CSV table of C-alpha atoms in Angstrom, one decimal:
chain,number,residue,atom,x,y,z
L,12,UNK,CA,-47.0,23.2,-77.0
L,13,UNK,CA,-46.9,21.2,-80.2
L,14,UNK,CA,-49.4,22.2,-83.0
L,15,UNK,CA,-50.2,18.6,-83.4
L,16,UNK,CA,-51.6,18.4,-79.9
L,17,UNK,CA,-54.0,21.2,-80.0
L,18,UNK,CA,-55.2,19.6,-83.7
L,19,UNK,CA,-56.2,16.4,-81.8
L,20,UNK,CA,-57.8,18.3,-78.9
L,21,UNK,CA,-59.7,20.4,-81.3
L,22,UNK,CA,-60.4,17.4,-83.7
L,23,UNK,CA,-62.1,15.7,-80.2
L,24,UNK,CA,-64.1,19.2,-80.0
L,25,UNK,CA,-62.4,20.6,-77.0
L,26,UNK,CA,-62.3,24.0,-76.6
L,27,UNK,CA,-58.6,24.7,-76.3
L,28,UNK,CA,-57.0,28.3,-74.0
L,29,UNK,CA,-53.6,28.1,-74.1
L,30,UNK,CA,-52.4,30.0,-70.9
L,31,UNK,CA,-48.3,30.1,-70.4
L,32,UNK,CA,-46.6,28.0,-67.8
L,33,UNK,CA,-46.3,30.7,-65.4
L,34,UNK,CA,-50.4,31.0,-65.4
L,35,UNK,CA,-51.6,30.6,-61.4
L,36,UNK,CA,-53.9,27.8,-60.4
L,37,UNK,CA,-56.0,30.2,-59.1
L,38,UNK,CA,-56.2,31.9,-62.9
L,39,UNK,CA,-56.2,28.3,-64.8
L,40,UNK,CA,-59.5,27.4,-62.3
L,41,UNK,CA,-60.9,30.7,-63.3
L,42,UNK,CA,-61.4,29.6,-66.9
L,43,UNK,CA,-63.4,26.9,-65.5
L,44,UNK,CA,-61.7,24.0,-67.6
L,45,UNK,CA,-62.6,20.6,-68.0
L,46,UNK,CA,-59.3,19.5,-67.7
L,47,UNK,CA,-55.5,20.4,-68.1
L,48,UNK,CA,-53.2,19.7,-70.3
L,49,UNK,CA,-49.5,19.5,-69.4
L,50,UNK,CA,-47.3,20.2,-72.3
L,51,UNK,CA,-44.4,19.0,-74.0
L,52,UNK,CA,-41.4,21.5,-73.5
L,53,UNK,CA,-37.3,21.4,-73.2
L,54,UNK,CA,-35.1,21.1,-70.5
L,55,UNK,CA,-34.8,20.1,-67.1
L,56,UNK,CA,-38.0,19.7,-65.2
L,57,UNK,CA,-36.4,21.6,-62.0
L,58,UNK,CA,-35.8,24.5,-63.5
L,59,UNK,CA,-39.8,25.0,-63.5
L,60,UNK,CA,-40.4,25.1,-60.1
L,61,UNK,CA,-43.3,27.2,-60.2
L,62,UNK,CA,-45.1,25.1,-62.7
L,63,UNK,CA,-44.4,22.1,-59.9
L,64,UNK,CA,-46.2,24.1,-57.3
L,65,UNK,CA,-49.2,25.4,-59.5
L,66,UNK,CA,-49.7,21.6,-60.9
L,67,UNK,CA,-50.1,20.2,-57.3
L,68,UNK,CA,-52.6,22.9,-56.5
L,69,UNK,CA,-54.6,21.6,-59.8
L,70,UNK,CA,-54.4,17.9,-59.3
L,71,UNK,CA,-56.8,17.5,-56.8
L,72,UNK,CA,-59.3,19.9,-58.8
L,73,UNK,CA,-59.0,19.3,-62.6
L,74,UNK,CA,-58.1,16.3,-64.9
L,75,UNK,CA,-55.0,16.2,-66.0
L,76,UNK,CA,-53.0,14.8,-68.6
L,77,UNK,CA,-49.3,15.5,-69.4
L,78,UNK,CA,-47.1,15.0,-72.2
L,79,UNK,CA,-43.2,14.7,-71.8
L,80,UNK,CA,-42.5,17.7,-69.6
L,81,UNK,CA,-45.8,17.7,-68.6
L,82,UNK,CA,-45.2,14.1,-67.5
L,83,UNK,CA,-41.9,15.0,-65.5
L,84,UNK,CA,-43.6,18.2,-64.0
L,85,UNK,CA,-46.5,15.9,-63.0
L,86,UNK,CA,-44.0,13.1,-61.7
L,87,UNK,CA,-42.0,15.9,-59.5
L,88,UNK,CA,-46.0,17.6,-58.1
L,89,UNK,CA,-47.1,13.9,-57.0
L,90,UNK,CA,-43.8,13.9,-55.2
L,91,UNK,CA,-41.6,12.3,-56.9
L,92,UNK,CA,-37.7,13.3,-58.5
L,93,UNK,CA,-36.6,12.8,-62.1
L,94,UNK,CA,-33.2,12.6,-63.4
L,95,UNK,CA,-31.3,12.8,-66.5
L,96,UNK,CA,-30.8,9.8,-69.1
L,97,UNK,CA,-27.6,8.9,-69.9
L,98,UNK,CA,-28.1,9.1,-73.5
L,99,UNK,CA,-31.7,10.4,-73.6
L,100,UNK,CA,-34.6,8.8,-75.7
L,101,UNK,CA,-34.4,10.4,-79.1
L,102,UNK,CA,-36.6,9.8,-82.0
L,103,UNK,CA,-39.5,7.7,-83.4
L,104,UNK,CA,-39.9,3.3,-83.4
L,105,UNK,CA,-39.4,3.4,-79.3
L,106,UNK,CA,-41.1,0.5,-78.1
L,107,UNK,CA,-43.0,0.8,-74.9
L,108,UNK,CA,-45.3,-1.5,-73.3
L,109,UNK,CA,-48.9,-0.6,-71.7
L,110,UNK,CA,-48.7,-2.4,-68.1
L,111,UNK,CA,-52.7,-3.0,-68.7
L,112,UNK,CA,-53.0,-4.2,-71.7
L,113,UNK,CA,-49.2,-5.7,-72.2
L,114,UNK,CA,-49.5,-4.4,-75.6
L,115,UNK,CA,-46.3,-2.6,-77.0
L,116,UNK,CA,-46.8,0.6,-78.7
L,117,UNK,CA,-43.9,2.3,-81.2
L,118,UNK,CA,-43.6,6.1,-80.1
L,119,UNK,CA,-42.0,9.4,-80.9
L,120,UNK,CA,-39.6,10.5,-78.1
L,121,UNK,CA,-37.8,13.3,-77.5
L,122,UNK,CA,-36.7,13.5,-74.2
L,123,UNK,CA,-33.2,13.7,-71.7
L,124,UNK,CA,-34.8,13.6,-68.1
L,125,UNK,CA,-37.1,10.6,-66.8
L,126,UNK,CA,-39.3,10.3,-63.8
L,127,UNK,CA,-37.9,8.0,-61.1
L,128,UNK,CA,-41.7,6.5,-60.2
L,129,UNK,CA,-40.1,4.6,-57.3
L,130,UNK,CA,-39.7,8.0,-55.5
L,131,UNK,CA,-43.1,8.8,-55.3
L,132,UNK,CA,-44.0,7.6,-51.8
L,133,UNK,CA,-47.7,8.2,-52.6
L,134,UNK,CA,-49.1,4.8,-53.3
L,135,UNK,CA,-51.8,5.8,-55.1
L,136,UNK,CA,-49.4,6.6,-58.3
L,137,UNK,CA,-48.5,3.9,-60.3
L,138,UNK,CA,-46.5,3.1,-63.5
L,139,UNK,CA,-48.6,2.6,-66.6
L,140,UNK,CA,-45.8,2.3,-69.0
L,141,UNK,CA,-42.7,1.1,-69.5
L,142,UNK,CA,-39.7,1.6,-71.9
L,143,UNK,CA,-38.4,-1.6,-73.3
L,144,UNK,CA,-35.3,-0.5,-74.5
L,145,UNK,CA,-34.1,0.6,-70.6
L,146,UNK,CA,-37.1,-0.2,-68.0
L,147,UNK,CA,-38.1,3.5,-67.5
L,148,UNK,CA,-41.0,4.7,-66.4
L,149,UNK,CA,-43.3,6.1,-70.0
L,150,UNK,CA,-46.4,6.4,-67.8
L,151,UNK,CA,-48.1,7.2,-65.0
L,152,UNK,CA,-51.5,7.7,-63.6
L,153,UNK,CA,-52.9,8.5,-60.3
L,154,UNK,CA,-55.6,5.7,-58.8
L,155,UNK,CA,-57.8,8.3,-57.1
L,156,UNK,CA,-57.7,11.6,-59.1
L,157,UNK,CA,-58.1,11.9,-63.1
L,158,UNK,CA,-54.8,12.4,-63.8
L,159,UNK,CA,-52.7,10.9,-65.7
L,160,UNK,CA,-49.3,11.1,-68.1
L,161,UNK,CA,-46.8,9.6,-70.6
L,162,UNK,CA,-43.5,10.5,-71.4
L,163,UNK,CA,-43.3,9.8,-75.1
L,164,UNK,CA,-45.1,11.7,-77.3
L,165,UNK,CA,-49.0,10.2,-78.4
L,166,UNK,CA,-50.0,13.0,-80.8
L,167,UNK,CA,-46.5,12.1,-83.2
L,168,UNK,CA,-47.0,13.7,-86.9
L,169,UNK,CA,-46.3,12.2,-88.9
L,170,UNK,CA,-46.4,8.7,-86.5
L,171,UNK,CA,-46.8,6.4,-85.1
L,172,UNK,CA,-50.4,6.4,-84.1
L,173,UNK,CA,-50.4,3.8,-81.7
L,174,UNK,CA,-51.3,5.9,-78.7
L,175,UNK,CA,-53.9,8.1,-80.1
L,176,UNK,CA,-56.2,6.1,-77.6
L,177,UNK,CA,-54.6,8.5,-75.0
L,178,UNK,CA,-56.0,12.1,-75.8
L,179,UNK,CA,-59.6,9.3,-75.6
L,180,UNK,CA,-58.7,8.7,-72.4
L,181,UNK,CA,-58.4,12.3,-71.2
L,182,UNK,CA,-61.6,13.2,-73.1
L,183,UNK,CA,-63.6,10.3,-70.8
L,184,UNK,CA,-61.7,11.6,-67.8
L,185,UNK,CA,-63.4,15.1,-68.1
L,186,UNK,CA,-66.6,14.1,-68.8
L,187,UNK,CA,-66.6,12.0,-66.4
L,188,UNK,CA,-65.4,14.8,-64.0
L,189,UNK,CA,-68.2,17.8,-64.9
């Protein structure tokens, strides 16, 4: 997990545990959290099967927001597959467009898999965000349960800023939720 993330958790006054990925979701409810956070990480989403499994025991329990890996592990527990990018999404000034609002935000990515939303057969998932660069899926959010995710990377130091709004989001969600 990036320092950055658990500064703007903290700055929001959340009381931040860290637990590692291999944590049960029998454990993580044991801590009695008011929500989960779904870190960034490297490699290929697959290779964390356990993580899969534990995150679809959480969903229905537990906000949830995830960041990059945490987006593609959540993407893969709601049911759906990723797959690699062709040239992956690399760097800062990556335009992506918020389906709600239609306003583009420029993010930090650093990222080589993608979630394929289409796969998810659950309708209650749907897209949030877009890339503009290649059409991919930057977002998601289940309709029913407080759960949520991007791909791209909202707590970027030292920028952009533009999707700060989103660790906001994720504070109303477990509030909302107690």
């Amino acid at each position: 997990v990036k320092y950055n993330i658990l500064r703007h958790l903290a700055g929001l006054n959340c009381r931040v545990t860290v637990v590692p990925p291999t944590t049960s979701a029998k454990d993580v409810l044991d801590l009695k959290p008011d929500g989960v956070f779904l870190s960034n990480g490297p490699g290929d989403p697959e290779a964390v099967d356990y993580l899969i499994e534990t995150t679809k025991k959480l969903i229905p329990r537990v906000p949830i927001f995830g960041i990059c890996l945490g987006h593609q592990i959540l993407g893969q527990a709601l049911g759906g597959k990723t797959f690699k990018l062709k040239f992956g999404h690399h760097g800062a000034n990556h335009p992506v467009m918020d389906l709600d609002t239609r306003k583009v935000e420029i993010t930090s990515q650093n990222h080589n898999f993608c979630v394929d939303v289409e796969s998810i057969a659950d309708r209650t998932v749907r897209m949030t965000h877009v890339n503009l660069n290649d059409n991919t899926c930057e977002g998601m959010e289940h309709l029913e349960y407080p759960v949520f995710s991007v791909q791209y990377h909202p707590e970027a130091a030292p920028g952009p800023h533009d999707s700060a709004y989103l660790f906001d989001k994720f504070i109303a969600n477990m509030k909302k939720n107690r």
